[in-house]
Tab-separated table of C-alpha atoms and ligand atoms in Angstrom:
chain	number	residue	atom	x	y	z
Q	1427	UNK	CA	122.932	13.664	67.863
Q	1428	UNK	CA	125.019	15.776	70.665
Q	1429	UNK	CA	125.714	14.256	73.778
Q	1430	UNK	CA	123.227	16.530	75.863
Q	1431	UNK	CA	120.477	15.675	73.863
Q	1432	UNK	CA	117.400	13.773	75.396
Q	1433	UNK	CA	116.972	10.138	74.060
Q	1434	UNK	CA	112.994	9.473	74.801
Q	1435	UNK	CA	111.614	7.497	72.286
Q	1436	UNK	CA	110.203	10.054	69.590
Q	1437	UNK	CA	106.514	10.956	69.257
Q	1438	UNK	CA	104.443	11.896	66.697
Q	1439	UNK	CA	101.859	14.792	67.786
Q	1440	UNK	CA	99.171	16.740	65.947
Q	1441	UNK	CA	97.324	19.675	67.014
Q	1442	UNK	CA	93.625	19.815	65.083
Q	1443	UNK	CA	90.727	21.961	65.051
Q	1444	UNK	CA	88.970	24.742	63.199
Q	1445	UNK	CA	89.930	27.911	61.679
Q	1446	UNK	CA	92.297	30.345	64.104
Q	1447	UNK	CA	92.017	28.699	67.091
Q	1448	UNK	CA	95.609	28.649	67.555
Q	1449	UNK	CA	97.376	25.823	66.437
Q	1450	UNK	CA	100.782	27.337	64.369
Q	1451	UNK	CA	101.079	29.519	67.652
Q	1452	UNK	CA	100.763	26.656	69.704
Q	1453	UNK	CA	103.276	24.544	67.255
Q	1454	UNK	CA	105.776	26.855	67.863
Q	1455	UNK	CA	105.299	27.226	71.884
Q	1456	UNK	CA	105.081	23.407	72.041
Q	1457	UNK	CA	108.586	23.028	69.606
Q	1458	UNK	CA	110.206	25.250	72.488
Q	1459	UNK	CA	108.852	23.752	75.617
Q	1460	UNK	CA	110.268	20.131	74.241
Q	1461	UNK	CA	113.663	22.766	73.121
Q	1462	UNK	CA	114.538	23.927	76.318
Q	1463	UNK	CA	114.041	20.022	78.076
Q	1464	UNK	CA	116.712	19.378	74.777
Q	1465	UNK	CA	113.781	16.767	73.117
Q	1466	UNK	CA	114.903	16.849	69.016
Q	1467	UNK	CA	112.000	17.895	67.942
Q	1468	UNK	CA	110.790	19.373	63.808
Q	1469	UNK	CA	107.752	21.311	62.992
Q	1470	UNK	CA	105.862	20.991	60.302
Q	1471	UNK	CA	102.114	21.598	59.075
Q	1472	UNK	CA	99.271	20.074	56.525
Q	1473	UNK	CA	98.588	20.492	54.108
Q	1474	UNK	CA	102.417	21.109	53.031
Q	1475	UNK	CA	105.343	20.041	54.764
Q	1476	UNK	CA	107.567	18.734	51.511
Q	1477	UNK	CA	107.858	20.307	48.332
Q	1478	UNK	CA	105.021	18.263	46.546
Q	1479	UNK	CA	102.686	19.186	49.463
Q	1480	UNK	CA	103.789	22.644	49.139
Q	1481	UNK	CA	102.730	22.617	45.713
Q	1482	UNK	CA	99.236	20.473	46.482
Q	1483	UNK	CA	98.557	23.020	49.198
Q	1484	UNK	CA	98.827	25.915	47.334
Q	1485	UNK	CA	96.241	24.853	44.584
Q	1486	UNK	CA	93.820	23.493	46.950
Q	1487	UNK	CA	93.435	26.543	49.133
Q	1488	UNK	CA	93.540	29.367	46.984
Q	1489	UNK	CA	91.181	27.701	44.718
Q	1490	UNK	CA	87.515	29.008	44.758
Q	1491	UNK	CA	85.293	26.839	46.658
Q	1492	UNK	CA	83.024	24.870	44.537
Q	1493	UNK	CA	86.586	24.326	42.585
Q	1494	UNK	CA	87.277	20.589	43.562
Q	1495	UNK	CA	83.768	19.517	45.856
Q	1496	UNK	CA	85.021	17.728	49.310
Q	1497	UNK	CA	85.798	13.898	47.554
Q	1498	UNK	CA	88.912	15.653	45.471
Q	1499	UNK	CA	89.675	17.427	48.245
Q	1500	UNK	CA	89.570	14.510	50.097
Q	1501	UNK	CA	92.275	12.789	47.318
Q	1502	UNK	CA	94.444	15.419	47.176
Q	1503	UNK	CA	94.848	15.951	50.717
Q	1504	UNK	CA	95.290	12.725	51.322
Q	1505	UNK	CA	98.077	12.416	48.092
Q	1506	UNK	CA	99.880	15.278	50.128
Q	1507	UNK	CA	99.547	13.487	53.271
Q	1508	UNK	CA	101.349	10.592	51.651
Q	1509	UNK	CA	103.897	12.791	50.558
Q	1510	UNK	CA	104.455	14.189	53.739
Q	1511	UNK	CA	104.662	10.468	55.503
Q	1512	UNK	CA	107.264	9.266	53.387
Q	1513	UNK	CA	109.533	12.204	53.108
Q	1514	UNK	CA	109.920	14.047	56.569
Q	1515	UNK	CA	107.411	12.440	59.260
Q	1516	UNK	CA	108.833	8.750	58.877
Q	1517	UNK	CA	112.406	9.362	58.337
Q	1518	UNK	CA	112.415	12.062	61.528
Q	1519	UNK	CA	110.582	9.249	63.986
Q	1520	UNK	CA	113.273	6.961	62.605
Q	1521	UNK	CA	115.722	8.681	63.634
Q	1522	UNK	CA	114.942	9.776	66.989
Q	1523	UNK	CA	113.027	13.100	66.369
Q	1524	UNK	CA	109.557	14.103	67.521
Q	1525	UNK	CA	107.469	15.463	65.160
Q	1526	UNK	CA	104.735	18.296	65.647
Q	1527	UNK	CA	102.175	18.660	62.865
Q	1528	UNK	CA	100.045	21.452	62.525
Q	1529	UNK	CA	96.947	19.661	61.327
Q	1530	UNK	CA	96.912	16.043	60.085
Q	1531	UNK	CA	94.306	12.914	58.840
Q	1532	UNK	CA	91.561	14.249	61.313
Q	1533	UNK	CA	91.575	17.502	59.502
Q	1534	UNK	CA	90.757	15.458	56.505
Q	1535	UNK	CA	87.918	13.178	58.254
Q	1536	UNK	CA	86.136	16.748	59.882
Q	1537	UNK	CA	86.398	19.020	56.794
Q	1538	UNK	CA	85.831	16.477	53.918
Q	1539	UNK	CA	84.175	13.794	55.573
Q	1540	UNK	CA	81.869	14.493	58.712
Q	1541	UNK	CA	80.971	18.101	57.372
Q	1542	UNK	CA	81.853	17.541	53.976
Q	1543	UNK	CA	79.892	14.613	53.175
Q	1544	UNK	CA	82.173	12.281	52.192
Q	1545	UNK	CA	81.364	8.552	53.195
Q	1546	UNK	CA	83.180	7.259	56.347
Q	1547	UNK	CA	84.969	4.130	54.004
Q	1548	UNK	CA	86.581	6.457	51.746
Q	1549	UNK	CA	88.140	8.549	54.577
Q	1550	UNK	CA	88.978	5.216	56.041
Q	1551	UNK	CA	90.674	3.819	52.912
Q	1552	UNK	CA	92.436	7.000	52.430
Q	1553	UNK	CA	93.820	7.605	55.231
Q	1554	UNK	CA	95.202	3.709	55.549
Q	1555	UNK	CA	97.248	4.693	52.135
Q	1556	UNK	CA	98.593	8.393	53.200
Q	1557	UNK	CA	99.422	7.409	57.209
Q	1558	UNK	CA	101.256	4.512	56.392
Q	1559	UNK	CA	100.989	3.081	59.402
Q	1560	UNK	CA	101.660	6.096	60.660
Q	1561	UNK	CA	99.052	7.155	63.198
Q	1562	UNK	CA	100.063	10.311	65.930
Q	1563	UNK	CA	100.913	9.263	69.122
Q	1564	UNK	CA	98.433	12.086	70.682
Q	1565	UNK	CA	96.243	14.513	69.171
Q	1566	UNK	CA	95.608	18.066	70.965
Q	1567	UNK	CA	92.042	18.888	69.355
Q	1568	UNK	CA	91.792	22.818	70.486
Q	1569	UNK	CA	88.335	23.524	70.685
Q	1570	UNK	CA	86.600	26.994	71.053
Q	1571	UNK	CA	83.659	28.970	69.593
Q	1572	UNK	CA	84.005	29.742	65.844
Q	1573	UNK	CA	82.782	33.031	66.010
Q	1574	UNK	CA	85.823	34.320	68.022
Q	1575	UNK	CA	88.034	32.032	66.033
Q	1576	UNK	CA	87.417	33.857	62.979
Q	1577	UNK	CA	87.300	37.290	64.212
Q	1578	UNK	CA	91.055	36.619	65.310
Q	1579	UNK	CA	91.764	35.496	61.422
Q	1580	UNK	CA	90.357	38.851	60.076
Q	1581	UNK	CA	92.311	40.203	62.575
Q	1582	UNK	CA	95.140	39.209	61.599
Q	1583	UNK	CA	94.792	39.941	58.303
Q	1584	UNK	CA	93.983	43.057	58.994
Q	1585	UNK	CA	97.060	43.331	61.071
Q	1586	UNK	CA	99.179	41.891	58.418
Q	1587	UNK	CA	97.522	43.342	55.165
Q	1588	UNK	CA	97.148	40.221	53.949
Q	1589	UNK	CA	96.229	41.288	50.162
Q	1590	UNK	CA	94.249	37.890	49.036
Q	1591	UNK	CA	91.436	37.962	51.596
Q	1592	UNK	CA	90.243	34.754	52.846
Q	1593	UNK	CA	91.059	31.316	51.685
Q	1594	UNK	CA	89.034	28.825	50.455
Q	1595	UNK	CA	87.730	27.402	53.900
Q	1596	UNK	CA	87.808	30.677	55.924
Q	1597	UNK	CA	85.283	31.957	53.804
Q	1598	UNK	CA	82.339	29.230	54.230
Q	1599	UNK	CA	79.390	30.553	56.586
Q	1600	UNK	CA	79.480	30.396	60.479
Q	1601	UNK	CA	76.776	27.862	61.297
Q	1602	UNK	CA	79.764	25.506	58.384
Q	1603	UNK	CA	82.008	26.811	60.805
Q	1604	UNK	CA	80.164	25.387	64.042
Q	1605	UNK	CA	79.730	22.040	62.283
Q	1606	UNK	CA	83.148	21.904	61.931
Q	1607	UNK	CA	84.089	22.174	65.605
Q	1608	UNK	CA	81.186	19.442	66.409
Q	1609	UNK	CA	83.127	16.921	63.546
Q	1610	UNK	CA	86.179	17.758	65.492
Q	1611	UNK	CA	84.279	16.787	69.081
Q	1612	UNK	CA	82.804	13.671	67.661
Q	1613	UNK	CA	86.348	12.819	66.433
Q	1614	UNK	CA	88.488	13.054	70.021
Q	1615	UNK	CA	85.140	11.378	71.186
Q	1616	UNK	CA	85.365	8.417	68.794
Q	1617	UNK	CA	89.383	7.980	69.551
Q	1618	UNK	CA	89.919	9.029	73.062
Q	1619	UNK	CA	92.777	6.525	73.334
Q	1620	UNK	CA	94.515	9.303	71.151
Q	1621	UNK	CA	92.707	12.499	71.684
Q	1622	UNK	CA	92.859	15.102	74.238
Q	1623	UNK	CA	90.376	18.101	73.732
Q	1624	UNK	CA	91.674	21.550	75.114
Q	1625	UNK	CA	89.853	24.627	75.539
Q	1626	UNK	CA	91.160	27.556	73.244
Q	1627	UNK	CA	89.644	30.225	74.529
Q	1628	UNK	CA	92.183	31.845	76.845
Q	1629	UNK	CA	94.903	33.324	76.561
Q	1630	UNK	CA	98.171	31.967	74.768
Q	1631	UNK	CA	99.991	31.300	77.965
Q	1632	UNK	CA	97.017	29.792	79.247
Q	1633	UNK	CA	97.099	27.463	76.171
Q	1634	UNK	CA	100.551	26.568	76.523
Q	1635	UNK	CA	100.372	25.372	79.940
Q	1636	UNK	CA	97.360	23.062	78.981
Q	1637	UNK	CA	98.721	21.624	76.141
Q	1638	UNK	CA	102.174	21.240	77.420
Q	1639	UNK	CA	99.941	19.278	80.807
Q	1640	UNK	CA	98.683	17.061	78.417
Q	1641	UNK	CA	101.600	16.396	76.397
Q	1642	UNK	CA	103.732	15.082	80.239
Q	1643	UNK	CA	100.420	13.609	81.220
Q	1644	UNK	CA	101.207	11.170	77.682
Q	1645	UNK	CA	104.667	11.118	77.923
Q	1646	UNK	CA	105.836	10.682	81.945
Q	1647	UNK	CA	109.086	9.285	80.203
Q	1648	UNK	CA	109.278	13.276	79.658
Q	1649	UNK	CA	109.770	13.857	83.399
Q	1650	UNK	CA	112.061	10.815	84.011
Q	1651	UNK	CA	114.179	12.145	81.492
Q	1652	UNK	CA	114.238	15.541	83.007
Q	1653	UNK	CA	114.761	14.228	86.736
Q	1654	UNK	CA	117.708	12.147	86.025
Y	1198	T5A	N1	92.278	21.338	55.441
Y	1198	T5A	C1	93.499	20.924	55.869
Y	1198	T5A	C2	91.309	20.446	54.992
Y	1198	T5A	O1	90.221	20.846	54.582
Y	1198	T5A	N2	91.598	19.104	55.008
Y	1198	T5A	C3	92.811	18.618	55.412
Y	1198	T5A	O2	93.037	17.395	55.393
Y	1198	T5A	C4	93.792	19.564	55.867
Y	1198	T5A	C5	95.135	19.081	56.352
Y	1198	T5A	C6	94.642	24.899	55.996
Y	1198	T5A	C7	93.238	24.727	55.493
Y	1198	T5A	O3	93.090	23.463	54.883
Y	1198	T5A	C8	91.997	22.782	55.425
Y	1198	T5A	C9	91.816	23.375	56.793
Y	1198	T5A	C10	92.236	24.812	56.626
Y	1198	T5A	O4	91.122	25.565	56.187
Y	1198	T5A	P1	95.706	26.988	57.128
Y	1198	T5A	O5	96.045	28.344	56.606
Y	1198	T5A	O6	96.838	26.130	57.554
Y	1198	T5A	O7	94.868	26.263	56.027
Y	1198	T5A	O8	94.565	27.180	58.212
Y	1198	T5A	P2	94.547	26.948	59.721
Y	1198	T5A	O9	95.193	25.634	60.040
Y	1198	T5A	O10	93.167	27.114	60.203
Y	1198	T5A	O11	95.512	28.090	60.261
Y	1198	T5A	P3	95.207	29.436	60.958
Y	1198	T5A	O12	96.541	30.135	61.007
Y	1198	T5A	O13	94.102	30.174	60.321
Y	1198	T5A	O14	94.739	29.069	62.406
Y	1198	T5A	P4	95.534	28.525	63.645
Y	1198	T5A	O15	96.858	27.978	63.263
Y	1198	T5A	O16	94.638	27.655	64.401
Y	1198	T5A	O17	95.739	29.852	64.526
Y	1198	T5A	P5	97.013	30.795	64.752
Y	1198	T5A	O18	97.885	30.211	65.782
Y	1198	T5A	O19	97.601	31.116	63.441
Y	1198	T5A	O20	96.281	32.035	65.386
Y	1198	T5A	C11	95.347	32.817	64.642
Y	1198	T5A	C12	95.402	34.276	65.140
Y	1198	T5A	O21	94.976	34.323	66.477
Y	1198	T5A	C13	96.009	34.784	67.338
Y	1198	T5A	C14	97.294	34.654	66.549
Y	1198	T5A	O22	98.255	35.618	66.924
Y	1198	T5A	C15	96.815	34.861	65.130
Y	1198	T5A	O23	96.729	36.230	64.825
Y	1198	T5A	N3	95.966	33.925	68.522
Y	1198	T5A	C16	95.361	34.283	69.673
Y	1198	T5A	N4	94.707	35.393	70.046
Y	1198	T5A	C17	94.198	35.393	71.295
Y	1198	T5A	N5	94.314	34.352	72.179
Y	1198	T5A	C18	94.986	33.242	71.851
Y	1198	T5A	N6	95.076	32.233	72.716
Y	1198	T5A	C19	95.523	33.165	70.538
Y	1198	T5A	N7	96.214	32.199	69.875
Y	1198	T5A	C20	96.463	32.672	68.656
């Protein structure tokens, strides 16, 4: 570690919520804001993150999607979660470095299980195996209307000529879609302790600021660190 760099304790921090509400953006603005206060920091996203996950990930979303049905999804996100745990997310808290995961287990308990279907104890049991122990410090749940959410993905792909369309969960219907963002509610309800809910609707700047509120609201050691 160089000599300039900030020695808070390190944090774990996930971002959750539906399709295109701006999570990877907000990663990336999030990485940078902790960058510039010199906070080690990594990136990384679910599912994915290691090579295994990588390889999980790519199966389970290009897939069509009556492929696995939500309890195999449910497995094999979970086997990449554990994956993920063990090879980059432990060893960086070890060793001083905050984490920021785009998505993580609450993406697991609002797809598969609360509008998915699958039973409460088998999230539960899963997610004691892939975590580890290893539960986020704070979760940033960005929350907006689905509608808008998903125009910005066909935007994008529009923008991008993204040749495969859609992927497996982008293309389920919009009142799935609204379900979603109520499993996510229900979710930052159920662990406020650990939640923060953040309106996504404005702009990115707008975003950032909020988030990066909530994240010093959390963390004061943040300003200490920064004042001394
Ligand atoms: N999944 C995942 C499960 O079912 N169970 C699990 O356990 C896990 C971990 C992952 C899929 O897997 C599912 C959920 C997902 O369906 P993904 O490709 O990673 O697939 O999907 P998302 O996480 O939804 O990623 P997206 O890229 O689609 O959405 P983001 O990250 O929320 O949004 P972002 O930042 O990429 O922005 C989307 C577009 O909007 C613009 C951006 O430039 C971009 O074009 N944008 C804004 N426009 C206007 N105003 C703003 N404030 C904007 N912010 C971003």
């Amino acid at each position: 570690m160089s000599v300039d760099t900030v020695t808070t304790a390190a944090r774990f921090i996930t971002l959750e919520g539906g399709e295109g509400v701006g999570k990877s953006t907000q990663v990336k603005r999030l990485a940078a804001q902790l960058e510039r206060r010199r906070v080690p920091s990594i990136r990384t996203r679910e599912p994915g993150g290691t090579p295994k996950a990588e390889a999980i990930r790519s199966f389970l979303l290009q897939g069509k999607p009556e492929q696995w049905g939500p309890g195999a999804e449910a497995v094999l996100f979970a086997a990449a979660r554990h994956n993920h745990v063990l090879e980059l997310i432990a060893p960086n808290l070890a060793k001083g470095t905050w984490v920021i995961c785009d998505r993580f287990s609450d993406s697991t308990r609002a797809y598969q299980g609360l509008t998915g279907g699958v039973e409460d104890k088998l999230i539960d049991a899963l997610e004691i195996l892939a975590l580890d122990g290893h539960k986020p410090d704070l979760t940033l749940v960005l929350d907006m209307d689905p509608d808008t959410a998903l125009t910005r993905v066909a935007q994008r792909a529009v923008e991008d000529g993204t040749p495969t369309g859609p992927d497996r969960f982008e293309r389920e219907s919009l009142d799935w879609h609204r379900r979603l963002r109520e499993a996510f509610l229900v979710i930052a309800r159920n662990h406020a302790e650990r939640c923060v809910v953040i309106a996504a609707d404005g702009s990115e700047d707008d975003l950032e600021t909020a988030i990066w509120e909530a994240v010093r609201h959390r963390f004061p050691e943040l300003d200490a660190e920064n004042s001394a």
